[in-house]
Coordinates of C-alpha atoms in Angstrom, one line a residue:
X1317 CA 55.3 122.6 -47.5
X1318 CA 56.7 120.6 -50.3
X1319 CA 55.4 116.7 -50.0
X1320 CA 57.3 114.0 -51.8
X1321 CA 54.8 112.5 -53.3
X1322 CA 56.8 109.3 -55.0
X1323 CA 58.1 109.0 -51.3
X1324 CA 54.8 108.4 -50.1
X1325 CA 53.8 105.7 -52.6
X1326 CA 57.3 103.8 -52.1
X1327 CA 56.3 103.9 -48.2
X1328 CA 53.3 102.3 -49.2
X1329 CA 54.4 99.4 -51.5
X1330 CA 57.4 98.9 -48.9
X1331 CA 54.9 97.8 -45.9
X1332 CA 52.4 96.7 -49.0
X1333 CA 54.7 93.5 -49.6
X1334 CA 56.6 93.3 -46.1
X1335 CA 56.2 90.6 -43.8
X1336 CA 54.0 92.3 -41.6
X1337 CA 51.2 92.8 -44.0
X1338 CA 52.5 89.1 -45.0
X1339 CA 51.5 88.5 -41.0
X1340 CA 47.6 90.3 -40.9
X1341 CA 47.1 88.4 -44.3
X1342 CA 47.9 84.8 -42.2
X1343 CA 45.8 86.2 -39.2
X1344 CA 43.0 87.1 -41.4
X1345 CA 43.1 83.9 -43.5
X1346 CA 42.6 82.5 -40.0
X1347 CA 39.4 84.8 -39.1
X1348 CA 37.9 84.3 -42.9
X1349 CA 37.9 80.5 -42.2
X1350 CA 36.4 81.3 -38.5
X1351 CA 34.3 83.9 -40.1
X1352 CA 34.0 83.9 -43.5
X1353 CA 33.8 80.0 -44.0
X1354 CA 31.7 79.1 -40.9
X1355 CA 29.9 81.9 -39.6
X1356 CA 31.9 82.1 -35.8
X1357 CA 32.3 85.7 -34.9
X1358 CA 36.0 85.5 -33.5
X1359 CA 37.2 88.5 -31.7
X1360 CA 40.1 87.1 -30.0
X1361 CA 42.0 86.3 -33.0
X1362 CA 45.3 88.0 -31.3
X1363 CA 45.3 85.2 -28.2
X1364 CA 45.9 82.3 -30.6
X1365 CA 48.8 84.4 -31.7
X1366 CA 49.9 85.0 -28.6
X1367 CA 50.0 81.7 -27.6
X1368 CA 51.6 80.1 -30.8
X1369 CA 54.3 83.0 -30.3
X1370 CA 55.2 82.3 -26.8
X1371 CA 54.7 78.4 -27.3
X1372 CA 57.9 79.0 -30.0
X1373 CA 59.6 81.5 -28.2
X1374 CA 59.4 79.8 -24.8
X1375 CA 60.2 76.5 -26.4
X1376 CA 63.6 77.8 -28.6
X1377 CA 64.7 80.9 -26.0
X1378 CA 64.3 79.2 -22.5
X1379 CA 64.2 75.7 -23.7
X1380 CA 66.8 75.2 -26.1
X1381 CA 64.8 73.5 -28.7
X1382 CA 65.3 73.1 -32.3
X1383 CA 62.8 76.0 -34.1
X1384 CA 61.0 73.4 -36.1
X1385 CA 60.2 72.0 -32.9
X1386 CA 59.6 75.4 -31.4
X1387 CA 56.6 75.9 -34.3
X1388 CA 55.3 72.8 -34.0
X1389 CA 54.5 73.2 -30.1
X1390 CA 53.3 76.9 -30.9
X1391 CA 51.0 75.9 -33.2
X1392 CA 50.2 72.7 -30.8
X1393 CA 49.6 75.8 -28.4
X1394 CA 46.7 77.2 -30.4
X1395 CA 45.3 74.1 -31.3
X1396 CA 44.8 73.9 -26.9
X1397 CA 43.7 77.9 -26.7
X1398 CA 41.2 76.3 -29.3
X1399 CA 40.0 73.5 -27.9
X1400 CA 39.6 75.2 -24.4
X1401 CA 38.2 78.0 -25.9
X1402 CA 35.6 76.1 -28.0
X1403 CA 34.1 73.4 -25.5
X1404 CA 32.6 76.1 -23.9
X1405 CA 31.7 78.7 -26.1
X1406 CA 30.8 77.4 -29.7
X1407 CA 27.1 76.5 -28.4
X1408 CA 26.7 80.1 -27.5
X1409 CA 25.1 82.7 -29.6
X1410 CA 27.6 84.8 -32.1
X1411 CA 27.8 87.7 -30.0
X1412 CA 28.1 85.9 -26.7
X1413 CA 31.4 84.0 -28.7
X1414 CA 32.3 87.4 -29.4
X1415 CA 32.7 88.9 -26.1
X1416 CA 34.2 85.6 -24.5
X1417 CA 37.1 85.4 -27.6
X1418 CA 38.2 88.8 -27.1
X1419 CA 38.2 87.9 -23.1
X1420 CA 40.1 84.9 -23.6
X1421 CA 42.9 86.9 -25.6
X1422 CA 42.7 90.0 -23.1
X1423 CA 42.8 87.3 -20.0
X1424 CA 45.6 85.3 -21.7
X1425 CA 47.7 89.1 -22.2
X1426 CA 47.4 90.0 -18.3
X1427 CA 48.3 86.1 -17.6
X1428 CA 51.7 86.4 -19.6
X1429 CA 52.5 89.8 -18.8
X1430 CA 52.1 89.0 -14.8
X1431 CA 55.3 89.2 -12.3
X1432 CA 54.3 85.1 -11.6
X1433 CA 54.8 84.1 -15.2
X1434 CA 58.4 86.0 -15.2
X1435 CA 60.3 83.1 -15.1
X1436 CA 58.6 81.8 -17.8
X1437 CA 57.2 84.1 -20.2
X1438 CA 59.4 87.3 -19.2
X1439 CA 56.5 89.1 -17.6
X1440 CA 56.0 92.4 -19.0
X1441 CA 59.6 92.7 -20.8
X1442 CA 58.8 89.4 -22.9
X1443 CA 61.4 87.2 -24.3
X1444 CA 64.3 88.9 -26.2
X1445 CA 65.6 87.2 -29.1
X1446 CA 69.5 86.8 -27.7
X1447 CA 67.6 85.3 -24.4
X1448 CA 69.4 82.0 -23.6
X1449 CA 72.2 82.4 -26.6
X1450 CA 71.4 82.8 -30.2
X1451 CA 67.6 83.4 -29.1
X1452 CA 64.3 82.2 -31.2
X1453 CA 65.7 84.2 -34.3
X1454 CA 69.4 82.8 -34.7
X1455 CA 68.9 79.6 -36.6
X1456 CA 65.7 81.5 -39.1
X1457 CA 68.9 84.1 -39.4
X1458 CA 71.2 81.3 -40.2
X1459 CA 69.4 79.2 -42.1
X1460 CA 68.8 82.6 -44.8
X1461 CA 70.5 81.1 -48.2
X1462 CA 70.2 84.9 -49.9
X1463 CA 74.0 86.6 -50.0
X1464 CA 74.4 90.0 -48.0
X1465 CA 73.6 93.0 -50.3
X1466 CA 70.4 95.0 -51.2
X1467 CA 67.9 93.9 -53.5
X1468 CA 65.0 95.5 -55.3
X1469 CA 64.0 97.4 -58.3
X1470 CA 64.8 100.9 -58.1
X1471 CA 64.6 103.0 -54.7
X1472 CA 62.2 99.8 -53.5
X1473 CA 65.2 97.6 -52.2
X1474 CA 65.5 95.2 -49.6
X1475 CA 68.4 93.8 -47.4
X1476 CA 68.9 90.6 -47.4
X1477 CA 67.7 89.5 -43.7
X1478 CA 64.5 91.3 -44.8
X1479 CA 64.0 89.6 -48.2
X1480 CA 64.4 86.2 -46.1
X1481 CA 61.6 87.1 -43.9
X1482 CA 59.1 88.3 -46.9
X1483 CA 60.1 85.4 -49.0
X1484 CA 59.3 82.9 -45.8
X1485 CA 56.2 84.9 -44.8
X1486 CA 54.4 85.2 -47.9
X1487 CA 55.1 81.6 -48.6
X1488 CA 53.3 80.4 -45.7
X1489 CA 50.5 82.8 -46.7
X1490 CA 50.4 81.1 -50.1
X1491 CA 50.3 77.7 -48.8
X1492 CA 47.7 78.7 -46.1
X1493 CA 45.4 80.4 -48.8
X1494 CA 46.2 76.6 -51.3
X1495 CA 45.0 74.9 -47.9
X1496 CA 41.9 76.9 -47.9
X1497 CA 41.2 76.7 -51.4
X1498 CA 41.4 72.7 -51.4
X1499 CA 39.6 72.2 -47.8
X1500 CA 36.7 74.7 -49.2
X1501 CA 36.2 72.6 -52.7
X1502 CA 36.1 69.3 -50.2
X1503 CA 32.8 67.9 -48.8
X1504 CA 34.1 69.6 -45.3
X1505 CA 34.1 72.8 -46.6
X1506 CA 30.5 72.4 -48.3
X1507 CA 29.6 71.6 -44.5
X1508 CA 31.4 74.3 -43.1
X1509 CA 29.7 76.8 -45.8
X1510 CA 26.4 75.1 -45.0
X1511 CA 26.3 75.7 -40.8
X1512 CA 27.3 79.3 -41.5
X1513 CA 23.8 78.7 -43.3
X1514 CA 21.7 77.7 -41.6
X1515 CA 23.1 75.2 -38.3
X1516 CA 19.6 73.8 -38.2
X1517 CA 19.5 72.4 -41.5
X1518 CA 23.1 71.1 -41.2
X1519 CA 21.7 69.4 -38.5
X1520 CA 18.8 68.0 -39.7
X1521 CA 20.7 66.6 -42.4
X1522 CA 23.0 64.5 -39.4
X1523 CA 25.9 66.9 -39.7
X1524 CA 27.9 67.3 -35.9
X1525 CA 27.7 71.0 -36.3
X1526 CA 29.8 71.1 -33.1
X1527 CA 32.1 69.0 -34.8
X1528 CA 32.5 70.6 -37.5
X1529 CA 32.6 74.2 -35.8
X1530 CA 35.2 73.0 -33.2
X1531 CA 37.8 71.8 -36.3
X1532 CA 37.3 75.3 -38.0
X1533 CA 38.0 76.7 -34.7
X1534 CA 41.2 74.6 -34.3
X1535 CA 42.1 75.3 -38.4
X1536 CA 41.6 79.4 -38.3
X1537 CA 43.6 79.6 -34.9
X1538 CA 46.8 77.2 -35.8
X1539 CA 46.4 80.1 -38.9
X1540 CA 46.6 82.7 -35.9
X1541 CA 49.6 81.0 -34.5
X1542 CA 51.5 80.8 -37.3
X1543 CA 50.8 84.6 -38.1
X1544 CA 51.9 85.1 -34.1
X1545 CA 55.3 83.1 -34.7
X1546 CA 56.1 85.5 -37.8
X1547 CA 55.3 88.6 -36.5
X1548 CA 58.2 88.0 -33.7
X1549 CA 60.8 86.5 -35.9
X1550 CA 60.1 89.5 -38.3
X1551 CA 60.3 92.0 -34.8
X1552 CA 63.0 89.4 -32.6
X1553 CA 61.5 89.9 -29.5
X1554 CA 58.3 88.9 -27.6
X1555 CA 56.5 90.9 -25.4
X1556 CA 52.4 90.5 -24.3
X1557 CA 51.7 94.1 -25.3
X1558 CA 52.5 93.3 -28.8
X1559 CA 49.3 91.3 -28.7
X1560 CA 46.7 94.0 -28.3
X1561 CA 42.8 93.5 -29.0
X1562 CA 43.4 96.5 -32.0
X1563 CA 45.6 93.8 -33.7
X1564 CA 42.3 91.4 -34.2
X1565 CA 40.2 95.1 -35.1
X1566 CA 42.6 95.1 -37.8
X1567 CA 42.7 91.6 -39.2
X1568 CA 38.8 91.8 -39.4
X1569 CA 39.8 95.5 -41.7
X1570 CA 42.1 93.6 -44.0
X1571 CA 39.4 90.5 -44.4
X1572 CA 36.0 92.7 -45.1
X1573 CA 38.3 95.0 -47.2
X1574 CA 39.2 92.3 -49.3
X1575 CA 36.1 90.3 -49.4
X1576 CA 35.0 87.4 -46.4
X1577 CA 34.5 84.2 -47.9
X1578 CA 37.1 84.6 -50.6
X1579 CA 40.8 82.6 -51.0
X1580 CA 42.4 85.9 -52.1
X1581 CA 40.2 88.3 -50.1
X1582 CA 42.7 88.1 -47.3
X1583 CA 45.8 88.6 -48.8
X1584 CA 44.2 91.8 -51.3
X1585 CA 42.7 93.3 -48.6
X1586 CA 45.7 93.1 -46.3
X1587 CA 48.0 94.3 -49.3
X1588 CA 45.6 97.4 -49.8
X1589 CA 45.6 97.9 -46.4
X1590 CA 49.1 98.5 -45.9
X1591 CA 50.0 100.3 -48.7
X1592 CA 46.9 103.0 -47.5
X1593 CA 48.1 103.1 -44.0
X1594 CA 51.6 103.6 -44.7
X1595 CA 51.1 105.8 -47.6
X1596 CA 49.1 108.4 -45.0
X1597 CA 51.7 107.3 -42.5
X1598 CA 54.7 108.9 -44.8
X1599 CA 52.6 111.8 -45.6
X1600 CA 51.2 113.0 -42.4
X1601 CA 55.2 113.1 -41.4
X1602 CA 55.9 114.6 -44.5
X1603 CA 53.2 117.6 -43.5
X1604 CA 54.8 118.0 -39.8
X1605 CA 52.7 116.1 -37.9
X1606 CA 53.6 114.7 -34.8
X1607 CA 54.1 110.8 -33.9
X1608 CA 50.6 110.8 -31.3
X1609 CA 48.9 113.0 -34.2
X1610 CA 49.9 110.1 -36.4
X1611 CA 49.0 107.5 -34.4
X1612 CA 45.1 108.8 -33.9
X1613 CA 44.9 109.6 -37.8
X1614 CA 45.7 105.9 -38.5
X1615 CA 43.3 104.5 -35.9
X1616 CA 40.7 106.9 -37.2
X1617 CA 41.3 106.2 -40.8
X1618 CA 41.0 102.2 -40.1
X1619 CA 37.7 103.2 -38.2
X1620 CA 36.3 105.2 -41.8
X1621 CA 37.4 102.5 -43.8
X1622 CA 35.4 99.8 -41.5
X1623 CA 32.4 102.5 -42.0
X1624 CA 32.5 103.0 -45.7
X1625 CA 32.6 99.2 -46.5
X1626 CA 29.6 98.3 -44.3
X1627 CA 28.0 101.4 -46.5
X1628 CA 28.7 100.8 -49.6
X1629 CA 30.7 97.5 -50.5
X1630 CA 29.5 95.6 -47.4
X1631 CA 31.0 92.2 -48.7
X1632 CA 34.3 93.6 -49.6
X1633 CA 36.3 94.2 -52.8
X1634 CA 36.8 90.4 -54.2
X1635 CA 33.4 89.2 -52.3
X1636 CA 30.1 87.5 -53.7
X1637 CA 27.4 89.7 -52.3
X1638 CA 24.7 86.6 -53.0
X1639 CA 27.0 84.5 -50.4
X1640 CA 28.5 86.5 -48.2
X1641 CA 28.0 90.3 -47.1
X1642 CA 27.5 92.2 -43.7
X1643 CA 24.2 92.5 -41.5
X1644 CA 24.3 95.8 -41.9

């Protein structure tokens, strides 16, 4: 069977630089604060996006709002999944965090996708964009300042709605990753980088490590938000089972591949990511396999990847090994 092998690498650079790799970079900027930064072992990284999604979509779709106002209250949405979550949990051991995040997102999922929350979050259908008139996505449609056509270079070409959405997406990511870059230099982040330590010294020294834990919490999760808001105004439409625990498996893929504790780690590893899960994508179709055979492949190739970092490159491709690499 002939396989098109320039195909397969345009597949991969396609979903390389789309928004939704633009969307797991966000998410994992999020984590690698959380994480990377800190030291809190988040595993429910897909509940603050659930919430800053449905806190914009609810707001703009049902609600009528303005979508500048609709972000702000989505993003005020996970600052409250943060602060709920973190009063109770951010004194417990990592792996005790761990199981109660990926509760909290899994608890949050059921919540929203329930027949009592129809009215308001669509229950298990979610919120369609056209919902209530021109829907969450109409005024991020209208407001696109790039003419119709197709643009690119070569067979890589874009429409125009989709160039809006990359251009938008990977803008935030770039002013997330400045954020990061800045807070980390500041005396906060020398804090942050010194609980994920060693809490006791921090402290000894007077620090409020519950503080200071609580506002990475908030930071990494209004990160999550933001990431949940773009993946629906890239899709237009909102449902809860978009919002599956896999989706925070994946995030923690794109940070370790590209290196925890690193600005750029994030946004390479998510890049790399893409482009290898597309690129197997395009050729396991290419090759006749079916779309559940696919769909297996790709779980079980992020599963090998996840094994042969922790082996050999256990503090990813851009990270410091001396600062910050797997127990493993």
């Amino acid at each position: 069977m002939d396989v098109d092998l320039i195909r397969v690498i345009l597949d991969g650079l396609r979903t390389a630089i789309g928004p939704v790799a633009a969307v797991y970079a966000l998410a994992a900027i999020g984590l690698n604060v959380h994480y990377g930064y800190t030291g809190l072992l988040n595993f429910g990284q897909v509940g603050f996006m659930l919430v800053g999604a449905y806190g914009m979509g609810i707001a703009v779709s049902i609600h009528a709002m303005p979508l500048s106002l609709g972000i702000a209250l989505g993003m005020l949405a996970a600052v409250v999944l943060a602060l709920l979550l973190g009063f109770p949990t951010l004194r417990l051991r990592a792996d005790y965090l761990a199981i109660c995040t990926i509760a909290a997102a899994e608890i949050l999922r059921f919540v929203f996708r329930s027949s009592p929350m129809a009215e308001t979050t669509g229950g298990a259908f979610g919120i369609p964009s056209q919902f209530g008139g021109s829907g969450f996505t109409g005024s991020f449609v209208r407001a696109n300042p790039i003419p119709e056509g197709s643009y690119g270079i070569g067979p890589l070409g874009f429409s125009h709605t989709r160039l809006w959405v990359m251009l938008v997406a990977w803008g935030v990511v770039a002013l997330a990753a400045l954020m990061v870059w800045a807070l980390m230099r500041s005396p906060w982040g020398r804090v942050i980088k010194s609980i994920r330590e060693d809490e006791d010294a921090a402290r000894s020294l007077g620090k409020n490590v519950f503080a200071y834990k609580m506002q990475s919490l908030v930071l990494g999760g209004v990160f999550g938000g933001l990431a949940g808001i773009l993946l629906v105004l890239n899709q237009g439409a909102m449902t809860p089972d978009q919002f599956l625990p896999q989706i925070t498996f994946f995030a923690y893929t794109v940070l370790l591949l590209g290196g925890a504790a690193t600005v750029l780690g994030p946004i390479l590893g998510s890049v790399l990511f893409w482009f290898v899960l597309q690129s197997m994508d395009s050729l396991l179709r290419q090759t006749g396999f079916g779309n559940a055979a696919i769909g297996a492949v790709r779980l079980a190739l992020v599963g090998l990847v996840l094994i042969l970092l922790m082996a050999f490159r256990p503090q990813g491709i851009m990270g410091n090994k001396q600062e910050m690499m797997l127990d493993a």
